PDB file of C-alpha atoms in Angstrom:
ATOM      1  CA  MET A   1      -8.682  -9.464 -18.528  1.00 62.00           C
ATOM      2  CA  ALA A   2      -9.350  -5.841 -18.096  1.00 57.00           C
ATOM      3  CA  LYS A   3     -11.615  -5.253 -14.970  1.00 69.00           C
ATOM      4  CA  LYS A   4     -13.969  -2.341 -14.717  1.00 81.00           C
ATOM      5  CA  SER A   5     -15.063  -1.437 -11.116  1.00 90.00           C
ATOM      6  CA  THR A   6     -18.577  -1.906 -10.147  1.00 92.00           C
ATOM      7  CA  ILE A   7     -18.413  -0.089  -6.714  1.00 95.00           C
ATOM      8  CA  GLN A   8     -20.968   2.592  -5.918  1.00 96.00           C
ATOM      9  CA  THR A   9     -18.146   5.325  -5.601  1.00 96.00           C
ATOM     10  CA  GLU A  10     -20.130   7.749  -3.583  1.00 97.00           C
ATOM     11  CA  LYS A  11     -21.542   5.412  -1.177  1.00 97.00           C
ATOM     12  CA  VAL A  12     -18.226   3.533  -0.777  1.00 98.00           C
ATOM     13  CA  ASN A  13     -16.546   6.952  -0.045  1.00 98.00           C
ATOM     14  CA  THR A  14     -19.307   7.704   2.680  1.00 98.00           C
ATOM     15  CA  HIS A  15     -18.916   4.327   4.220  1.00 98.00           C
ATOM     16  CA  ILE A  16     -15.104   4.437   4.596  1.00 98.00           C
ATOM     17  CA  VAL A  17     -15.130   8.026   5.915  1.00 98.00           C
ATOM     18  CA  GLU A  18     -17.631   7.216   8.518  1.00 98.00           C
ATOM     19  CA  TRP A  19     -15.657   4.072   9.317  1.00 98.00           C
ATOM     20  CA  LEU A  20     -12.413   6.039   9.749  1.00 98.00           C
ATOM     21  CA  LYS A  21     -14.049   8.653  11.920  1.00 98.00           C
ATOM     22  CA  ASN A  22     -15.748   6.235  14.239  1.00 98.00           C
ATOM     23  CA  TYR A  23     -12.722   4.218  14.657  1.00 98.00           C
ATOM     24  CA  ALA A  24     -10.427   7.266  15.385  1.00 98.00           C
ATOM     25  CA  ASN A  25     -13.029   8.553  18.027  1.00 97.00           C
ATOM     26  CA  ASN A  26     -13.304   5.211  19.719  1.00 98.00           C
ATOM     27  CA  ALA A  27      -9.488   5.093  19.908  1.00 97.00           C
ATOM     28  CA  LYS A  28      -9.561   8.588  21.309  1.00 98.00           C
ATOM     29  CA  VAL A  29      -6.704   9.720  18.852  1.00 98.00           C
ATOM     30  CA  ASN A  30      -6.487  13.060  16.993  1.00 98.00           C
ATOM     31  CA  GLY A  31      -6.503  11.654  13.375  1.00 98.00           C
ATOM     32  CA  PHE A  32      -4.091   9.998  10.878  1.00 98.00           C
ATOM     33  CA  VAL A  33      -0.762  10.029   9.563  1.00 98.00           C
ATOM     34  CA  ILE A  34      -0.126   8.742   6.052  1.00 98.00           C
ATOM     35  CA  GLY A  35       2.946   8.203   3.932  1.00 97.00           C
ATOM     36  CA  ILE A  36       2.603   9.809   0.478  1.00 96.00           C
ATOM     37  CA  SER A  37       4.269   8.065  -2.361  1.00 91.00           C
ATOM     38  CA  GLY A  38       2.921   9.912  -5.426  1.00 91.00           C
ATOM     39  CA  GLY A  39       0.822   6.723  -6.187  1.00 93.00           C
ATOM     40  CA  VAL A  40      -2.971   6.340  -6.407  1.00 96.00           C
ATOM     41  CA  ASP A  41      -3.435   4.251  -3.139  1.00 97.00           C
ATOM     42  CA  SER A  42      -1.768   6.786  -0.785  1.00 97.00           C
ATOM     43  CA  ALA A  43      -3.691   9.640  -2.700  1.00 97.00           C
ATOM     44  CA  VAL A  44      -7.136   8.028  -2.082  1.00 98.00           C
ATOM     45  CA  THR A  45      -6.256   6.935   1.337  1.00 98.00           C
ATOM     46  CA  SER A  46      -5.279  10.487   2.421  1.00 98.00           C
ATOM     47  CA  THR A  47      -8.265  11.956   0.577  1.00 98.00           C
ATOM     48  CA  LEU A  48     -10.542   9.593   2.525  1.00 98.00           C
ATOM     49  CA  CYS A  49      -8.947  10.530   5.823  1.00 98.00           C
ATOM     50  CA  ALA A  50      -9.052  14.209   5.004  1.00 98.00           C
ATOM     51  CA  GLN A  51     -12.865  14.036   4.808  1.00 98.00           C
ATOM     52  CA  THR A  52     -13.196  12.947   8.315  1.00 98.00           C
ATOM     53  CA  GLY A  53     -12.385  16.524   9.630  1.00 98.00           C
ATOM     54  CA  LEU A  54      -9.823  15.018  11.836  1.00 98.00           C
ATOM     55  CA  LYS A  55      -6.230  15.928  11.735  1.00 98.00           C
ATOM     56  CA  VAL A  56      -4.369  14.281   8.729  1.00 98.00           C
ATOM     57  CA  LEU A  57      -0.696  14.531   8.547  1.00 98.00           C
ATOM     58  CA  CYS A  58       0.768  13.647   5.000  1.00 98.00           C
ATOM     59  CA  VAL A  59       4.525  12.591   5.083  1.00 97.00           C
ATOM     60  CA  GLU A  60       6.898  12.667   2.294  1.00 96.00           C
ATOM     61  CA  MET A  61       9.896  10.193   2.926  1.00 95.00           C
ATOM     62  CA  PRO A  62      12.164  10.358  -0.076  1.00 93.00           C
ATOM     63  CA  ILE A  63      15.071   7.862  -0.121  1.00 93.00           C
ATOM     64  CA  HIS A  64      16.864   8.476  -3.472  1.00 88.00           C
ATOM     65  CA  GLN A  65      13.545   9.067  -4.861  1.00 81.00           C
ATOM     66  CA  ALA A  66      12.787   9.570  -8.536  1.00 75.00           C
ATOM     67  CA  GLU A  67      11.818  13.180  -9.375  1.00 77.00           C
ATOM     68  CA  SER A  68       8.576  12.166 -10.938  1.00 75.00           C
ATOM     69  CA  GLN A  69       7.390  10.467  -7.802  1.00 77.00           C
ATOM     70  CA  VAL A  70       8.314  13.445  -5.648  1.00 83.00           C
ATOM     71  CA  SER A  71       6.543  15.789  -7.854  1.00 89.00           C
ATOM     72  CA  ARG A  72       3.288  13.718  -8.035  1.00 92.00           C
ATOM     73  CA  GLY A  73       3.294  13.318  -4.310  1.00 92.00           C
ATOM     74  CA  ARG A  74       3.874  17.108  -3.878  1.00 95.00           C
ATOM     75  CA  GLU A  75       1.139  17.914  -6.407  1.00 95.00           C
ATOM     76  CA  HIS A  76      -1.401  15.815  -4.405  1.00 96.00           C
ATOM     77  CA  ILE A  77      -0.434  17.091  -1.044  1.00 97.00           C
ATOM     78  CA  ASP A  78      -0.867  20.717  -2.355  1.00 97.00           C
ATOM     79  CA  GLN A  79      -4.150  19.982  -3.829  1.00 96.00           C
ATOM     80  CA  LEU A  80      -5.368  18.233  -0.515  1.00 97.00           C
ATOM     81  CA  LYS A  81      -4.243  21.216   1.572  1.00 98.00           C
ATOM     82  CA  LYS A  82      -6.207  23.596  -0.485  1.00 97.00           C
ATOM     83  CA  ARG A  83      -9.375  21.384  -0.263  1.00 97.00           C
ATOM     84  CA  PHE A  84      -9.155  20.460   3.439  1.00 98.00           C
ATOM     85  CA  PRO A  85      -7.883  22.790   6.239  1.00 98.00           C
ATOM     86  CA  ASN A  86      -7.234  19.809   8.543  1.00 98.00           C
ATOM     87  CA  VAL A  87      -4.428  18.694   6.391  1.00 98.00           C
ATOM     88  CA  SER A  88      -0.747  19.430   7.033  1.00 98.00           C
ATOM     89  CA  ASP A  89       2.318  17.935   5.719  1.00 98.00           C
ATOM     90  CA  VAL A  90       6.033  17.288   6.593  1.00 97.00           C
ATOM     91  CA  GLN A  91       8.890  16.115   4.551  1.00 94.00           C
ATOM     92  CA  THR A  92      11.308  13.695   6.133  1.00 94.00           C
ATOM     93  CA  ASP A  93      14.281  12.916   3.891  1.00 94.00           C
ATOM     94  CA  LEU A  94      15.562   9.516   4.909  1.00 96.00           C
ATOM     95  CA  THR A  95      18.215   9.117   2.366  1.00 95.00           C
ATOM     96  CA  GLY A  96      20.968   9.751   4.918  1.00 96.00           C
ATOM     97  CA  VAL A  97      19.418   7.306   7.328  1.00 97.00           C
ATOM     98  CA  PHE A  98      19.292   4.709   4.602  1.00 97.00           C
ATOM     99  CA  GLU A  99      22.871   5.268   3.723  1.00 97.00           C
ATOM    100  CA  SER A 100      23.884   5.015   7.373  1.00 97.00           C
ATOM    101  CA  PHE A 101      22.144   1.653   7.622  1.00 97.00           C
ATOM    102  CA  LYS A 102      23.913   0.294   4.458  1.00 95.00           C
ATOM    103  CA  SER A 103      27.363   1.287   5.939  1.00 95.00           C
ATOM    104  CA  ALA A 104      26.484  -0.399   9.303  1.00 97.00           C
ATOM    105  CA  VAL A 105      25.364  -3.862   8.068  1.00 95.00           C
ATOM    106  CA  PRO A 106      27.807  -6.591   6.673  1.00 92.00           C
ATOM    107  CA  ALA A 107      28.335  -6.731   3.012  1.00 84.00           C
ATOM    108  CA  THR A 108      27.588  -9.872   0.782  1.00 88.00           C
ATOM    109  CA  ASP A 109      28.381 -10.773  -2.809  1.00 90.00           C
ATOM    110  CA  ASP A 110      24.737 -11.838  -3.520  1.00 93.00           C
ATOM    111  CA  THR A 111      23.593  -8.661  -5.263  1.00 92.00           C
ATOM    112  CA  ALA A 112      20.066  -9.771  -5.917  1.00 90.00           C
ATOM    113  CA  LYS A 113      19.432 -10.589  -2.286  1.00 93.00           C
ATOM    114  CA  VAL A 114      21.189  -7.405  -1.066  1.00 93.00           C
ATOM    115  CA  ASN A 115      19.022  -5.215  -3.376  1.00 92.00           C
ATOM    116  CA  LEU A 116      15.848  -6.975  -2.276  1.00 93.00           C
ATOM    117  CA  ALA A 117      16.648  -6.691   1.414  1.00 95.00           C
ATOM    118  CA  LEU A 118      17.633  -2.955   1.004  1.00 95.00           C
ATOM    119  CA  ALA A 119      14.246  -2.430  -0.794  1.00 94.00           C
ATOM    120  CA  ASN A 120      12.414  -3.705   2.244  1.00 96.00           C
ATOM    121  CA  THR A 121      14.618  -1.714   4.509  1.00 97.00           C
ATOM    122  CA  ARG A 122      13.455   1.391   2.923  1.00 96.00           C
ATOM    123  CA  ALA A 123       9.877   0.552   3.669  1.00 96.00           C
ATOM    124  CA  ARG A 124      10.820  -0.324   7.301  1.00 98.00           C
ATOM    125  CA  ILE A 125      12.634   2.876   7.866  1.00 98.00           C
ATOM    126  CA  ARG A 126       9.571   4.843   6.528  1.00 97.00           C
ATOM    127  CA  MET A 127       7.310   2.603   8.818  1.00 98.00           C
ATOM    128  CA  THR A 128       9.489   3.639  11.876  1.00 98.00           C
ATOM    129  CA  SER A 129       9.179   7.296  10.943  1.00 98.00           C
ATOM    130  CA  LEU A 130       5.485   7.299  10.524  1.00 98.00           C
ATOM    131  CA  TYR A 131       5.135   5.749  13.979  1.00 98.00           C
ATOM    132  CA  TYR A 132       7.332   8.344  15.456  1.00 98.00           C
ATOM    133  CA  LEU A 133       5.124  11.046  14.044  1.00 98.00           C
ATOM    134  CA  ALA A 134       2.128   9.200  15.023  1.00 98.00           C
ATOM    135  CA  GLY A 135       3.363   8.928  18.572  1.00 98.00           C
ATOM    136  CA  ILE A 136       4.154  12.630  19.061  1.00 98.00           C
ATOM    137  CA  HIS A 137       0.985  13.960  17.453  1.00 98.00           C
ATOM    138  CA  GLY A 138      -1.441  11.286  18.840  1.00 98.00           C
ATOM    139  CA  LEU A 139      -2.341   9.723  15.336  1.00 98.00           C
ATOM    140  CA  LEU A 140      -3.077   6.443  13.721  1.00 98.00           C
ATOM    141  CA  VAL A 141      -1.008   5.150  10.922  1.00 98.00           C
ATOM    142  CA  ALA A 142      -3.293   4.596   7.992  1.00 98.00           C
ATOM    143  CA  GLY A 143      -2.386   1.834   5.702  1.00 97.00           C
ATOM    144  CA  THR A 144      -2.541   2.258   1.855  1.00 97.00           C
ATOM    145  CA  GLY A 145      -2.570  -1.376   0.619  1.00 96.00           C
ATOM    146  CA  ASN A 146      -5.431  -2.541  -1.493  1.00 97.00           C
ATOM    147  CA  LYS A 147      -7.119  -6.027  -1.706  1.00 97.00           C
ATOM    148  CA  VAL A 148      -4.923  -7.655  -4.454  1.00 97.00           C
ATOM    149  CA  GLU A 149      -1.900  -6.556  -2.830  1.00 96.00           C
ATOM    150  CA  ASP A 150      -2.632  -7.319   0.843  1.00 96.00           C
ATOM    151  CA  PHE A 151      -4.685 -10.447   0.396  1.00 96.00           C
ATOM    152  CA  GLY A 152      -3.865 -11.746  -3.045  1.00 97.00           C
ATOM    153  CA  VAL A 153      -0.237 -11.548  -4.052  1.00 97.00           C
ATOM    154  CA  GLY A 154       1.175 -10.142  -0.645  1.00 96.00           C
ATOM    155  CA  PHE A 155       2.911  -7.253  -2.552  1.00 95.00           C
ATOM    156  CA  TYR A 156       4.130  -5.260   0.370  1.00 96.00           C
ATOM    157  CA  THR A 157       6.994  -5.383   2.897  1.00 96.00           C
ATOM    158  CA  LYS A 158       6.439  -7.231   6.061  1.00 96.00           C
ATOM    159  CA  TYR A 159       6.839  -4.709   9.010  1.00 96.00           C
ATOM    160  CA  GLY A 160       7.214  -1.912   6.266  1.00 96.00           C
ATOM    161  CA  ASP A 161       4.230  -0.576   4.552  1.00 95.00           C
ATOM    162  CA  GLY A 162       2.536  -3.594   5.908  1.00 95.00           C
ATOM    163  CA  GLY A 163       2.910  -2.149   9.416  1.00 96.00           C
ATOM    164  CA  VAL A 164      -0.190   0.079  10.046  1.00 98.00           C
ATOM    165  CA  ASP A 165      -2.872   0.623  12.548  1.00 98.00           C
ATOM    166  CA  LEU A 166      -5.802   0.392  10.129  1.00 98.00           C
ATOM    167  CA  SER A 167      -6.469  -0.345   6.446  1.00 98.00           C
ATOM    168  CA  PRO A 168      -9.210   1.754   4.824  1.00 98.00           C
ATOM    169  CA  ILE A 169      -8.885   0.458   1.284  1.00 98.00           C
ATOM    170  CA  ALA A 170      -7.826  -3.103   1.908  1.00 97.00           C
ATOM    171  CA  ASP A 171     -11.206  -4.415   0.684  1.00 97.00           C
ATOM    172  CA  LEU A 172     -11.146  -2.659  -2.587  1.00 97.00           C
ATOM    173  CA  MET A 173      -9.408  -4.179  -5.853  1.00 96.00           C
ATOM    174  CA  LYS A 174      -7.100  -1.841  -7.490  1.00 95.00           C
ATOM    175  CA  SER A 175      -9.583  -1.179 -10.171  1.00 95.00           C
ATOM    176  CA  ASP A 176     -11.819  -0.009  -7.451  1.00 97.00           C
ATOM    177  CA  VAL A 177      -9.210   2.447  -6.012  1.00 97.00           C
ATOM    178  CA  TYR A 178      -8.926   3.965  -9.413  1.00 96.00           C
ATOM    179  CA  ALA A 179     -12.659   4.453  -9.643  1.00 96.00           C
ATOM    180  CA  LEU A 180     -12.625   6.001  -6.132  1.00 97.00           C
ATOM    181  CA  GLY A 181      -9.712   8.176  -7.118  1.00 97.00           C
ATOM    182  CA  GLU A 182     -11.592   9.613 -10.226  1.00 96.00           C
ATOM    183  CA  PHE A 183     -14.718  10.319  -7.999  1.00 97.00           C
ATOM    184  CA  LEU A 184     -12.357  11.980  -5.356  1.00 97.00           C
ATOM    185  CA  GLN A 185     -10.560  14.055  -8.163  1.00 96.00           C
ATOM    186  CA  ILE A 186      -7.141  13.136  -7.365  1.00 96.00           C
ATOM    187  CA  PRO A 187      -4.481  14.621  -9.675  1.00 95.00           C
ATOM    188  CA  GLN A 188      -4.608  13.005 -13.190  1.00 95.00           C
ATOM    189  CA  SER A 189      -0.933  12.752 -13.034  1.00 94.00           C
ATOM    190  CA  ILE A 190      -1.412  10.125 -10.384  1.00 95.00           C
ATOM    191  CA  LEU A 191      -4.214   8.323 -12.100  1.00 95.00           C
ATOM    192  CA  THR A 192      -2.291   7.873 -15.267  1.00 94.00           C
ATOM    193  CA  ALA A 193       1.039   7.035 -13.719  1.00 92.00           C
ATOM    194  CA  ALA A 194       2.295   3.469 -13.904  1.00 90.00           C
ATOM    195  CA  PRO A 195       2.041   2.139 -10.350  1.00 90.00           C
ATOM    196  CA  THR A 196       5.394   1.509  -8.631  1.00 88.00           C
ATOM    197  CA  ASP A 197       6.547   0.951  -5.115  1.00 84.00           C
ATOM    198  CA  GLY A 198       9.785   3.138  -5.690  1.00 82.00           C
ATOM    199  CA  LEU A 199      11.732   0.925  -3.460  1.00 86.00           C
ATOM    200  CA  PHE A 200      14.675   0.209  -5.766  1.00 82.00           C
ATOM    201  CA  GLY A 201      15.646   3.632  -6.814  1.00 75.00           C
ATOM    202  CA  ASP A 202      15.029   2.995 -10.528  1.00 77.00           C
ATOM    203  CA  ASN A 203      12.049   3.166 -12.861  1.00 78.00           C
ATOM    204  CA  ARG A 204      10.905  -0.326 -12.455  1.00 86.00           C
ATOM    205  CA  THR A 205       6.908  -0.639 -12.183  1.00 91.00           C
ATOM    206  CA  ASP A 206       4.833  -2.989 -10.122  1.00 93.00           C
ATOM    207  CA  GLU A 207       3.973  -4.931 -13.159  1.00 92.00           C
ATOM    208  CA  ASP A 208       7.728  -5.321 -13.888  1.00 92.00           C
ATOM    209  CA  GLN A 209       8.215  -6.898 -10.430  1.00 93.00           C
ATOM    210  CA  LEU A 210       5.052  -8.975 -10.437  1.00 96.00           C
ATOM    211  CA  GLY A 211       5.039 -10.227 -13.983  1.00 95.00           C
ATOM    212  CA  ALA A 212       1.361  -9.355 -14.669  1.00 96.00           C
ATOM    213  CA  SER A 213      -0.788  -6.178 -14.436  1.00 95.00           C
ATOM    214  CA  TYR A 214      -3.257  -5.471 -11.696  1.00 95.00           C
ATOM    215  CA  ASP A 215      -6.173  -6.066 -13.924  1.00 94.00           C
ATOM    216  CA  GLU A 216      -4.671  -9.544 -14.791  1.00 96.00           C
ATOM    217  CA  LEU A 217      -4.020 -10.374 -11.118  1.00 96.00           C
ATOM    218  CA  GLU A 218      -7.502  -9.187  -9.973  1.00 96.00           C
ATOM    219  CA  TRP A 219      -8.913 -11.526 -12.571  1.00 96.00           C
ATOM    220  CA  ALA A 220      -6.706 -14.480 -11.381  1.00 97.00           C
ATOM    221  CA  MET A 221      -7.595 -13.623  -7.717  1.00 97.00           C
ATOM    222  CA  LEU A 222     -11.441 -13.929  -8.424  1.00 95.00           C
ATOM    223  CA  ALA A 223     -10.672 -17.068 -10.594  1.00 96.00           C
ATOM    224  CA  ALA A 224      -8.861 -18.730  -7.702  1.00 97.00           C
ATOM    225  CA  GLU A 225     -11.612 -17.661  -5.199  1.00 96.00           C
ATOM    226  CA  SER A 226     -14.097 -19.371  -7.478  1.00 96.00           C
ATOM    227  CA  GLY A 227     -12.309 -22.740  -7.389  1.00 96.00           C
ATOM    228  CA  LYS A 228     -10.556 -22.522 -10.744  1.00 96.00           C
ATOM    229  CA  THR A 229      -7.176 -24.368 -11.128  1.00 96.00           C
ATOM    230  CA  VAL A 230      -4.365 -24.127 -13.550  1.00 96.00           C
ATOM    231  CA  ALA A 231      -5.948 -26.808 -15.752  1.00 96.00           C
ATOM    232  CA  ASP A 232      -8.797 -24.596 -16.548  1.00 97.00           C
ATOM    233  CA  PHE A 233      -6.588 -22.035 -18.529  1.00 97.00           C
ATOM    234  CA  GLU A 234      -4.226 -21.770 -21.422  1.00 96.00           C
ATOM    235  CA  GLY A 235      -2.033 -19.215 -23.045  1.00 97.00           C
ATOM    236  CA  ARG A 236      -1.708 -15.909 -21.205  1.00 96.00           C
ATOM    237  CA  GLU A 237      -4.616 -16.696 -18.655  1.00 96.00           C
ATOM    238  CA  LYS A 238      -2.592 -19.834 -17.636  1.00 97.00           C
ATOM    239  CA  SER A 239       0.623 -17.729 -17.220  1.00 97.00           C
ATOM    240  CA  VAL A 240      -1.065 -15.126 -15.142  1.00 97.00           C
ATOM    241  CA  PHE A 241      -2.986 -17.780 -12.975  1.00 97.00           C
ATOM    242  CA  GLU A 242       0.518 -19.457 -12.310  1.00 97.00           C
ATOM    243  CA  ILE A 243       1.944 -16.160 -11.371  1.00 97.00           C
ATOM    244  CA  TYR A 244      -0.909 -15.276  -9.039  1.00 97.00           C
ATOM    245  CA  LYS A 245      -0.795 -18.803  -7.322  1.00 97.00           C
ATOM    246  CA  ARG A 246       2.984 -18.622  -6.967  1.00 97.00           C
ATOM    247  CA  LEU A 247       2.955 -15.178  -5.233  1.00 97.00           C
ATOM    248  CA  ASN A 248      -0.136 -16.146  -3.143  1.00 97.00           C
ATOM    249  CA  THR A 249       1.742 -19.235  -1.888  1.00 97.00           C
ATOM    250  CA  ASN A 250       5.169 -17.764  -1.419  1.00 97.00           C
ATOM    251  CA  ASN A 251       3.718 -14.697   0.460  1.00 97.00           C
ATOM    252  CA  LYS A 252       1.462 -16.626   2.834  1.00 95.00           C
ATOM    253  CA  HIS A 253       3.980 -15.610   5.741  1.00 95.00           C
ATOM    254  CA  LYS A 254       2.868 -12.071   5.341  1.00 95.00           C
ATOM    255  CA  MET A 255      -0.887 -12.550   4.806  1.00 93.00           C
ATOM    256  CA  ASP A 256      -1.551 -15.146   7.542  1.00 94.00           C
ATOM    257  CA  PRO A 257      -1.401 -14.461  11.333  1.00 91.00           C
ATOM    258  CA  ILE A 258       2.033 -15.090  12.830  1.00 93.00           C
ATOM    259  CA  PRO A 259       2.207 -18.757  13.888  1.00 93.00           C
ATOM    260  CA  VAL A 260       2.262 -19.339  17.627  1.00 95.00           C
ATOM    261  CA  CYS A 261       3.615 -22.436  19.209  1.00 96.00           C
ATOM    262  CA  ASP A 262       0.898 -23.699  21.473  1.00 96.00           C
ATOM    263  CA  ILE A 263       2.209 -25.246  24.653  1.00 97.00           C
ATOM    264  CA  PRO A 264       0.015 -28.303  25.798  1.00 96.00           C
ATOM    265  CA  LYS A 265      -1.575 -27.855  29.024  1.00 96.00           C
ATOM    266  CA  THR A 266       0.115 -30.914  30.408  1.00 97.00           C
ATOM    267  CA  LEU A 267       3.533 -29.001  30.104  1.00 97.00           C
ATOM    268  CA  LYS A 268       2.173 -25.986  31.907  1.00 95.00           C
TER     269      LYS A 268
END
């Protein structure tokens, strides 16, 4: 199920950079703020933003973060600042904020639910921090979600990393993001690292959480879009397709517009 990207990297790069520049100019803002995680999506997004020539603020927001993630993020920021004079950075250690939140909310014995809720809380605290920095510097919050995450399996936190002003790479599959990362010469340490959201304070990868690799999920997403059903597959393909369909169904509340209760005109 391995998927090789077919995008024209140079032309896609130019297209996204021009789109970012035009959007920011029309919005009359100074540039972009981006949370840097040490992963390929934030590295590619920040490099795209940097090419606009507008102000780019890269933000590290550790919360009990693994050292490997911190070092990859730092390597990328250092490289980016050397390449682009419009890039600056700030570190906002949110560990204390997170611990204060934990001590303020009610406890429960359901450990699994608590761990998931706290993982999402990390993402929401980071979103709040990015919007604070965006507000004081006149910037837009640039999203780092790719297509399979944002529109396939809904692998992001609602009002966390899903809370952004614009999404430069949300029409690119994960394989496309890697291809663009190679073209943009982001650090090899990021290109070769196993993808992880880093929200649980351990070493679990995205694949550990999802039950399938991004290559497999891309395959399943394309198969579903072509009208295939579970009955069309067997073995590992069937398992992956079932995983994709389950995640796609369960996370519709993230990917669909917020439902609005329309009031009949007769009642107004």
